[in-house]
Amino acid sequence: MQEMPLSKLPLKKRGVVTSLSAEGMARRRLLDLGLVPGTAVEAVRRSPAGDPTAFSIRGAIIALRKEDADKITVSLH
Amino acid sequence: MLSDRLPTEGIRKKFNITKKSSGQKVVALAGNPNTGKSTIFNALTGLRQHTGNWPGKTVIQTRGTFSYGGSSYILVDLPGTYSLLASSADEQAARDFLCFAQPDATVAVADATCLERNLNLVLQVMEITSRVVVCVNLIDEARRKKISIDLEELSAQLGVPVVATAARSGLGIAELKERIHQVAFGKLTTNPRRLVYDPEIEEAVSCLEHSLKALIPPGVNSRWLSLRILEGDRTVLDAMREYSSKISYGREPAVETGHCPAGSRA
Ligand SMILES: Nc1nc2c(ncn2[C@@H]2O[C@H](COP(=O)(O)OP(=O)(O)O)[C@@H](O)[C@H]2O)c(=O)[nH]1
Ligand SMILES: [Mg+2]
């Protein structure tokens, strides 16, 4: 099992959230998007500039900026 | 110290809610954006509705009335939000109303086609108020997408009544009214699923709650407010000042922590 920041998750790959390092309201926002530990996330597409990246999270496509995705750790199985 | 507390009716007036008769019940409508809240609002109230602003905010407030089972209800449409905790103006309006105006029943609307995503808000609503009816709307869309929902199991897991609706065609609206009636009049007692936090947090909450109770109006959920204060959410302190008559601006509510065990202080 390999761990990495969500920002490094390759396109079309699925990871499972293991932890969040964001704090305060930034953490709250991420949790409200469904990014709680145990959640499966897939990187769907990356914008031409490389940021943001669209992820499939609990049935919705959500774009995250790199600085936010950096604060989420996922494991690849 | 806080002496003359505003009774619930006084607080409700601050939210532009004035009862026409003492028996009239106040019902809130909560939900994520685009779950059909406005459609449900229209199905329940017809043309009997008014719009204004939420107090102190540039957020639209829609109110309406309806009658059912010989009783009258004031329905308040809360802003559609994904959360009640991240402190945008919309979220503050919704959360302050649920916490301080203490509606007699709250309908938490969820989108049947992405229920899991919607349950975040449902649980957040249930953490503030126990008088909740969950309305699983867009059930026609879910059926079309071959999604089936075990409503009985959902109700058992959440501990509150669950009604499936297709608001655009009126399906389930009669049952929704019946459930609102039962919850608002206490004919149906809910048993909402409780979120329990780590022991350290629970200990800090119970100690904070103890001092908080003297500062807030009767019936206001001191556990929920304690959790927010521990989280460092200053906007709830502003709300407490606003809706508790004797907590004035310019000073923090005096929260006594003296009697708490040293280990549980923040
Ligand atoms: N198929 C279907 N469409 C619905 C239902 N309820 C609402 N809608 C539609 O969903 C869209 C959003 O509804 P609206 O009431 O504005 O959602 P709100 O943002 O939650 O207030 C509108 O086009 C409605 O006509 C329903 O139960 N079934
Ligand atoms: Mg609406």
GROMACS .gro file of C-alpha atoms and ligand atoms in nm:
model
  372
    1MET     CA    1   0.000   0.000   0.000
    2GLN     CA    2   0.141   0.333  -0.112
    3GLU     CA    3   0.055   0.673   0.036
    4MET     CA    4   0.073   1.009  -0.141
    5PRO     CA    5  -0.085   1.355  -0.138
    6LEU     CA    6  -0.408   1.365  -0.340
    7SER     CA    7  -0.239   1.623  -0.565
    8LYS     CA    8  -0.004   1.348  -0.686
    9LEU     CA    9  -0.274   1.091  -0.760
   10PRO     CA   10  -0.232   0.992  -1.128
   11LEU     CA   11  -0.527   1.048  -1.363
   12LYS     CA   12  -0.781   0.761  -1.376
   13LYS     CA   13  -0.639   0.618  -1.052
   14ARG     CA   14  -0.840   0.563  -0.737
   15GLY     CA   15  -0.713   0.640  -0.390
   16VAL     CA   16  -0.869   0.617  -0.046
   17VAL     CA   17  -0.843   0.914   0.190
   18THR     CA   18  -0.633   0.826   0.496
   19SER     CA   19  -0.584   1.169   0.658
   20LEU     CA   20  -0.621   1.546   0.621
   21SER     CA   21  -0.360   1.795   0.734
   22ALA     CA   22  -0.575   2.103   0.669
   23GLU     CA   23  -0.699   2.289   0.975
   24GLY     CA   24  -0.985   2.515   1.074
   25MET     CA   25  -1.237   2.624   0.810
   26ALA     CA   26  -1.027   2.480   0.526
   27ARG     CA   27  -1.053   2.138   0.691
   28ARG     CA   28  -1.426   2.189   0.742
   29ARG     CA   29  -1.478   2.265   0.371
   30LEU     CA   30  -1.289   1.953   0.266
   31LEU     CA   31  -1.487   1.735   0.509
   32ASP     CA   32  -1.813   1.884   0.379
   33LEU     CA   33  -1.708   1.790   0.026
   34GLY     CA   34  -1.711   1.430   0.148
   35LEU     CA   35  -1.335   1.397   0.194
   36VAL     CA   36  -1.345   1.204   0.520
   37PRO     CA   37  -1.100   0.919   0.586
   38GLY     CA   38  -1.216   0.604   0.407
   39THR     CA   39  -1.360   0.789   0.107
   40ALA     CA   40  -1.261   0.663  -0.240
   41VAL     CA   41  -1.144   0.940  -0.475
   42GLU     CA   42  -1.058   0.921  -0.844
   43ALA     CA   43  -0.862   1.181  -1.039
   44VAL     CA   44  -1.082   1.246  -1.344
   45ARG     CA   45  -0.904   1.522  -1.534
   46ARG     CA   46  -0.649   1.792  -1.489
   47SER     CA   47  -0.680   2.140  -1.636
   48PRO     CA   48  -0.429   2.229  -1.910
   49ALA     CA   49  -0.234   2.444  -1.667
   50GLY     CA   50  -0.204   2.145  -1.434
   51ASP     CA   51  -0.421   2.302  -1.167
   52PRO     CA   52  -0.698   2.255  -1.059
   53THR     CA   53  -0.777   1.883  -1.090
   54ALA     CA   54  -1.128   1.736  -1.108
   55PHE     CA   55  -1.193   1.444  -0.875
   56SER     CA   56  -1.484   1.205  -0.850
   57ILE     CA   57  -1.594   1.209  -0.485
   58ARG     CA   58  -1.903   1.028  -0.359
   59GLY     CA   59  -2.098   1.062  -0.680
   60ALA     CA   60  -2.002   1.419  -0.775
   61ILE     CA   61  -1.718   1.571  -0.977
   62ILE     CA   62  -1.537   1.831  -0.770
   63ALA     CA   63  -1.243   2.049  -0.872
   64LEU     CA   64  -0.971   2.100  -0.613
   65ARG     CA   65  -0.677   2.336  -0.625
   66LYS     CA   66  -0.334   2.185  -0.577
   67GLU     CA   67  -0.285   2.369  -0.247
   68ASP     CA   68  -0.596   2.197  -0.107
   69ALA     CA   69  -0.524   1.857  -0.261
   70ASP     CA   70  -0.175   1.874  -0.107
   71LYS     CA   71  -0.337   1.862   0.236
   72ILE     CA   72  -0.514   1.530   0.176
   73THR     CA   73  -0.331   1.198   0.200
   74VAL     CA   74  -0.460   0.901   0.003
   75SER     CA   75  -0.352   0.541  -0.018
   76LEU     CA   76  -0.327   0.350  -0.345
   77HIS     CA   77  -0.402  -0.021  -0.326
   78MET     CA   78  -2.462   3.738   3.400
   79LEU     CA   79  -2.760   3.697   3.179
   80SER     CA   80  -3.093   3.774   3.337
   81ASP     CA   81  -3.406   3.836   3.128
   82ARG     CA   82  -3.377   3.591   2.844
   83LEU     CA   83  -3.579   3.637   2.530
   84PRO     CA   84  -3.846   3.376   2.509
   85THR     CA   85  -3.852   3.177   2.186
   86GLU     CA   86  -4.122   3.401   2.033
   87GLY     CA   87  -3.906   3.707   2.089
   88ILE     CA   88  -3.615   3.540   1.913
   89ARG     CA   89  -3.838   3.426   1.627
   90LYS     CA   90  -3.947   3.789   1.575
   91LYS     CA   91  -3.583   3.878   1.519
   92PHE     CA   92  -3.599   3.636   1.225
   93ASN     CA   93  -3.917   3.808   1.094
   94ILE     CA   94  -4.137   3.523   1.217
   95THR     CA   95  -4.453   3.637   1.394
   96LYS     CA   96  -4.722   3.387   1.473
   97LYS     CA   97  -5.081   3.472   1.379
   98SER     CA   98  -5.214   3.254   1.661
   99SER     CA   99  -5.054   3.084   1.957
  100GLY     CA  100  -5.123   2.740   1.813
  101GLN     CA  101  -4.943   2.811   1.488
  102LYS     CA  102  -4.631   2.596   1.436
  103VAL     CA  103  -4.301   2.704   1.281
  104VAL     CA  104  -4.148   2.469   1.025
  105ALA     CA  105  -3.806   2.510   0.859
  106LEU     CA  106  -3.703   2.371   0.522
  107ALA     CA  107  -3.333   2.281   0.494
  108GLY     CA  108  -3.132   2.110   0.220
  109ASN     CA  109  -2.848   2.121  -0.029
  110PRO     CA  110  -2.896   2.354  -0.328
  111ASN     CA  111  -3.098   2.206  -0.615
  112THR     CA  112  -3.269   1.933  -0.414
  113GLY     CA  113  -3.615   2.075  -0.493
  114LYS     CA  114  -3.661   2.284  -0.179
  115SER     CA  115  -3.842   2.565  -0.360
  116THR     CA  116  -4.065   2.315  -0.539
  117ILE     CA  117  -4.156   2.154  -0.206
  118PHE     CA  118  -4.210   2.499  -0.057
  119ASN     CA  119  -4.454   2.583  -0.337
  120ALA     CA  120  -4.628   2.246  -0.312
  121LEU     CA  121  -4.686   2.305   0.059
  122THR     CA  122  -4.778   2.674   0.061
  123GLY     CA  123  -4.919   2.750  -0.284
  124LEU     CA  124  -4.939   3.126  -0.329
  125ARG     CA  125  -4.936   3.210   0.038
  126GLN     CA  126  -4.575   3.327   0.051
  127HIS     CA  127  -4.363   3.636   0.117
  128THR     CA  128  -3.999   3.716   0.060
  129GLY     CA  129  -3.770   3.941   0.258
  130ASN     CA  130  -3.414   3.935   0.383
  131TRP     CA  131  -3.257   3.736   0.659
  132PRO     CA  132  -3.186   3.981   0.942
  133GLY     CA  133  -2.858   4.161   0.883
  134LYS     CA  134  -2.779   3.963   0.567
  135THR     CA  135  -2.823   4.010   0.195
  136VAL     CA  136  -2.967   3.660   0.181
  137ILE     CA  137  -3.327   3.613   0.065
  138GLN     CA  138  -3.571   3.467   0.314
  139THR     CA  139  -3.893   3.307   0.186
  140ARG     CA  140  -4.179   3.246   0.425
  141GLY     CA  141  -4.521   3.099   0.367
  142THR     CA  142  -4.814   2.942   0.545
  143PHE     CA  143  -5.020   2.628   0.508
  144SER     CA  144  -5.293   2.446   0.696
  145TYR     CA  145  -5.314   2.080   0.772
  146GLY     CA  146  -5.518   1.870   1.014
  147GLY     CA  147  -5.696   2.178   1.151
  148SER     CA  148  -5.369   2.354   1.235
  149SER     CA  149  -5.174   2.634   1.075
  150TYR     CA  150  -4.803   2.632   0.997
  151ILE     CA  151  -4.547   2.899   0.908
  152LEU     CA  152  -4.294   2.752   0.664
  153VAL     CA  153  -3.948   2.910   0.639
  154ASP     CA  154  -3.721   2.823   0.346
  155LEU     CA  155  -3.360   2.822   0.466
  156PRO     CA  156  -3.080   2.902   0.219
  157GLY     CA  157  -2.969   2.590   0.029
  158THR     CA  158  -2.625   2.489   0.160
  159TYR     CA  159  -2.391   2.188   0.168
  160SER     CA  160  -2.296   2.255   0.527
  161LEU     CA  161  -2.406   2.444   0.837
  162LEU     CA  162  -2.056   2.472   0.974
  163ALA     CA  163  -1.834   2.656   0.729
  164SER     CA  164  -1.971   3.001   0.816
  165SER     CA  165  -2.075   3.158   0.484
  166ALA     CA  166  -2.361   3.410   0.521
  167ASP     CA  167  -2.606   3.147   0.388
  168GLU     CA  168  -2.487   2.886   0.632
  169GLN     CA  169  -2.499   3.128   0.923
  170ALA     CA  170  -2.858   3.226   0.842
  171ALA     CA  171  -2.967   2.861   0.823
  172ARG     CA  172  -2.780   2.750   1.129
  173ASP     CA  173  -2.879   3.049   1.347
  174PHE     CA  174  -3.244   2.993   1.263
  175LEU     CA  175  -3.230   2.624   1.350
  176CYS     CA  176  -3.038   2.686   1.670
  177PHE     CA  177  -3.204   2.999   1.809
  178ALA     CA  178  -3.554   3.017   1.655
  179GLN     CA  179  -3.608   2.651   1.746
  180PRO     CA  180  -3.856   2.550   1.475
  181ASP     CA  181  -4.124   2.303   1.585
  182ALA     CA  182  -4.026   2.081   1.294
  183THR     CA  183  -3.751   2.090   1.030
  184VAL     CA  184  -3.778   1.920   0.693
  185ALA     CA  185  -3.433   1.814   0.572
  186VAL     CA  186  -3.460   1.771   0.196
  187ALA     CA  187  -3.222   1.525   0.030
  188ASP     CA  188  -3.169   1.440  -0.338
  189ALA     CA  189  -3.259   1.073  -0.391
  190THR     CA  190  -3.015   1.048  -0.684
  191CYS     CA  191  -2.713   1.127  -0.462
  192LEU     CA  192  -2.834   1.049  -0.115
  193GLU     CA  193  -2.496   0.976   0.042
  194ARG     CA  194  -2.367   1.321  -0.045
  195ASN     CA  195  -2.682   1.482   0.097
  196LEU     CA  196  -2.668   1.298   0.429
  197ASN     CA  197  -2.385   1.524   0.548
  198LEU     CA  198  -2.626   1.814   0.580
  199VAL     CA  199  -2.905   1.592   0.717
  200LEU     CA  200  -2.675   1.481   1.001
  201GLN     CA  201  -2.566   1.840   1.065
  202VAL     CA  202  -2.932   1.946   1.091
  203MET     CA  203  -3.005   1.655   1.325
  204GLU     CA  204  -2.716   1.762   1.546
  205ILE     CA  205  -2.889   2.098   1.609
  206THR     CA  206  -3.252   1.988   1.632
  207SER     CA  207  -3.415   1.654   1.702
  208ARG     CA  208  -3.751   1.750   1.548
  209VAL     CA  209  -3.660   1.647   1.195
  210VAL     CA  210  -3.843   1.489   0.901
  211VAL     CA  211  -3.618   1.371   0.619
  212CYS     CA  212  -3.769   1.426   0.275
  213VAL     CA  213  -3.604   1.217   0.003
  214ASN     CA  214  -3.705   1.421  -0.303
  215LEU     CA  215  -3.654   1.357  -0.676
  216ILE     CA  216  -3.756   0.997  -0.612
  217ASP     CA  217  -3.890   0.983  -0.970
  218GLU     CA  218  -3.543   1.069  -1.101
  219ALA     CA  219  -3.387   0.804  -0.879
  220ARG     CA  220  -3.629   0.541  -1.008
  221ARG     CA  221  -3.548   0.642  -1.363
  222LYS     CA  222  -3.180   0.588  -1.284
  223LYS     CA  223  -3.264   0.248  -1.129
  224ILE     CA  224  -3.165   0.364  -0.782
  225SER     CA  225  -3.381   0.210  -0.513
  226ILE     CA  226  -3.381   0.343  -0.159
  227ASP     CA  227  -3.472   0.143   0.151
  228LEU     CA  228  -3.672   0.418   0.323
  229GLU     CA  229  -3.754   0.208   0.629
  230GLU     CA  230  -3.391   0.123   0.691
  231LEU     CA  231  -3.289   0.486   0.637
  232SER     CA  232  -3.547   0.595   0.892
  233ALA     CA  233  -3.429   0.328   1.138
  234GLN     CA  234  -3.065   0.432   1.095
  235LEU     CA  235  -3.135   0.804   1.131
  236GLY     CA  236  -3.399   0.773   1.402
  237VAL     CA  237  -3.635   1.022   1.233
  238PRO     CA  238  -3.924   0.976   0.988
  239VAL     CA  239  -3.835   0.959   0.618
  240VAL     CA  240  -4.076   1.049   0.336
  241ALA     CA  241  -4.010   0.997  -0.035
  242THR     CA  242  -4.141   1.272  -0.265
  243ALA     CA  243  -4.148   1.379  -0.627
  244ALA     CA  244  -4.236   1.738  -0.549
  245ARG     CA  245  -4.289   1.848  -0.910
  246SER     CA  246  -4.578   1.604  -0.951
  247GLY     CA  247  -4.694   1.632  -0.588
  248LEU     CA  248  -4.616   1.271  -0.503
  249GLY     CA  249  -4.563   1.221  -0.129
  250ILE     CA  250  -4.659   1.577  -0.030
  251ALA     CA  251  -4.966   1.459   0.166
  252GLU     CA  252  -4.751   1.218   0.366
  253LEU     CA  253  -4.492   1.490   0.421
  254LYS     CA  254  -4.762   1.715   0.572
  255GLU     CA  255  -4.875   1.435   0.801
  256ARG     CA  256  -4.520   1.375   0.926
  257ILE     CA  257  -4.460   1.748   0.980
  258HIS     CA  258  -4.784   1.758   1.179
  259GLN     CA  259  -4.683   1.458   1.392
  260VAL     CA  260  -4.336   1.592   1.469
  261ALA     CA  261  -4.445   1.955   1.529
  262PHE     CA  262  -4.713   1.846   1.776
  263GLY     CA  263  -4.494   1.586   1.946
  264LYS     CA  264  -4.724   1.305   1.836
  265LEU     CA  265  -4.420   1.131   1.700
  266THR     CA  266  -4.107   1.137   1.910
  267THR     CA  267  -3.788   1.114   1.711
  268ASN     CA  268  -3.469   0.948   1.830
  269PRO     CA  269  -3.204   1.109   1.611
  270ARG     CA  270  -2.876   0.927   1.565
  271ARG     CA  271  -2.626   1.089   1.799
  272LEU     CA  272  -2.272   1.172   1.699
  273VAL     CA  273  -2.033   1.091   1.981
  274TYR     CA  274  -1.685   1.245   1.975
  275ASP     CA  275  -1.354   1.141   2.130
  276PRO     CA  276  -1.357   1.125   2.513
  277GLU     CA  277  -1.141   1.440   2.544
  278ILE     CA  278  -1.387   1.637   2.333
  279GLU     CA  279  -1.690   1.495   2.513
  280GLU     CA  280  -1.537   1.593   2.846
  281ALA     CA  281  -1.464   1.947   2.728
  282VAL     CA  282  -1.816   1.974   2.583
  283SER     CA  283  -1.990   1.873   2.902
  284CYS     CA  284  -1.787   2.117   3.106
  285LEU     CA  285  -1.844   2.405   2.863
  286GLU     CA  286  -2.212   2.318   2.830
  287HIS     CA  287  -2.255   2.350   3.203
  288SER     CA  288  -2.148   2.718   3.203
  289LEU     CA  289  -2.310   2.797   2.871
  290LYS     CA  290  -2.660   2.701   2.985
  291ALA     CA  291  -2.682   3.012   3.205
  292LEU     CA  292  -2.604   3.238   2.909
  293ILE     CA  293  -2.840   3.110   2.644
  294PRO     CA  294  -3.218   3.114   2.603
  295PRO     CA  295  -3.409   2.811   2.728
  296GLY     CA  296  -3.427   2.520   2.488
  297VAL     CA  297  -3.128   2.631   2.279
  298ASN     CA  298  -2.894   2.339   2.210
  299SER     CA  299  -2.601   2.398   2.447
  300ARG     CA  300  -2.418   2.085   2.331
  301TRP     CA  301  -2.411   2.204   1.972
  302LEU     CA  302  -2.298   2.554   2.070
  303SER     CA  303  -2.024   2.407   2.290
  304LEU     CA  304  -1.895   2.200   1.999
  305ARG     CA  305  -1.878   2.509   1.779
  306ILE     CA  306  -1.699   2.713   2.045
  307LEU     CA  307  -1.444   2.433   2.092
  308GLU     CA  308  -1.398   2.431   1.717
  309GLY     CA  309  -1.300   2.798   1.742
  310ASP     CA  310  -1.599   2.926   1.543
  311ARG     CA  311  -1.627   3.291   1.650
  312THR     CA  312  -1.942   3.349   1.446
  313VAL     CA  313  -2.145   3.148   1.697
  314LEU     CA  314  -2.032   3.389   1.969
  315ASP     CA  315  -2.175   3.673   1.758
  316ALA     CA  316  -2.498   3.477   1.719
  317MET     CA  317  -2.514   3.419   2.093
  318ARG     CA  318  -2.478   3.793   2.152
  319GLU     CA  319  -2.747   3.863   1.896
  320TYR     CA  320  -3.004   3.620   2.028
  321SER     CA  321  -2.930   3.625   2.399
  322SER     CA  322  -3.043   3.968   2.516
  323LYS     CA  323  -2.788   4.024   2.791
  324ILE     CA  324  -2.468   3.919   2.621
  325SER     CA  325  -2.349   4.255   2.495
  326TYR     CA  326  -2.110   4.353   2.221
  327GLY     CA  327  -1.756   4.436   2.314
  328ARG     CA  328  -1.700   4.150   2.550
  329GLU     CA  329  -1.685   3.778   2.517
  330PRO     CA  330  -1.961   3.584   2.686
  331ALA     CA  331  -1.815   3.503   3.025
  332VAL     CA  332  -1.772   3.131   3.000
  333GLU     CA  333  -1.668   2.996   3.338
  334THR     CA  334  -1.424   2.711   3.316
  335GLY     CA  335  -1.311   2.726   3.677
  336HIS     CA  336  -1.491   2.412   3.784
  337CYS     CA  337  -1.367   2.202   3.494
  338PRO     CA  338  -1.093   1.949   3.549
  339ALA     CA  339  -0.761   2.102   3.443
  340GLY     CA  340  -0.709   1.842   3.174
  341SER     CA  341  -1.025   1.937   2.992
  342ARG     CA  342  -0.951   2.307   2.949
  343ALA     CA  343  -0.896   2.424   2.597
  344LIG     N1  344  -3.809   1.523  -1.164
  344LIG     C1  345  -3.820   1.602  -1.059
  344LIG     N2  346  -3.777   1.730  -1.066
  344LIG     C2  347  -3.788   1.806  -0.955
  344LIG     C3  348  -3.843   1.757  -0.836
  344LIG     N3  349  -3.837   1.856  -0.744
  344LIG     C4  350  -3.784   1.963  -0.805
  344LIG     N4  351  -3.754   1.934  -0.932
  344LIG     C5  352  -3.687   2.021  -1.031
  344LIG     O1  353  -3.552   2.040  -0.988
  344LIG     C6  354  -3.508   2.172  -1.018
  344LIG     C7  355  -3.461   2.242  -0.891
  344LIG     O2  356  -3.570   2.259  -0.805
  344LIG     P1  357  -3.581   2.377  -0.699
  344LIG     O3  358  -3.709   2.358  -0.627
  344LIG     O4  359  -3.556   2.509  -0.761
  344LIG     O5  360  -3.455   2.338  -0.605
  344LIG     P2  361  -3.390   2.420  -0.485
  344LIG     O6  362  -3.263   2.478  -0.537
  344LIG     O7  363  -3.360   2.314  -0.382
  344LIG     O8  364  -3.487   2.519  -0.435
  344LIG     C8  365  -3.627   2.241  -1.084
  344LIG     O9  366  -3.611   2.233  -1.223
  344LIG     C9  367  -3.748   2.159  -1.039
  344LIG    O10  368  -3.853   2.163  -1.128
  344LIG    C10  369  -3.887   1.619  -0.832
  344LIG    O11  370  -3.930   1.568  -0.729
  344LIG     N5  371  -3.873   1.548  -0.946
  345MG      MG  372  -3.465   2.725  -0.398
   0.00000   0.00000   0.00000
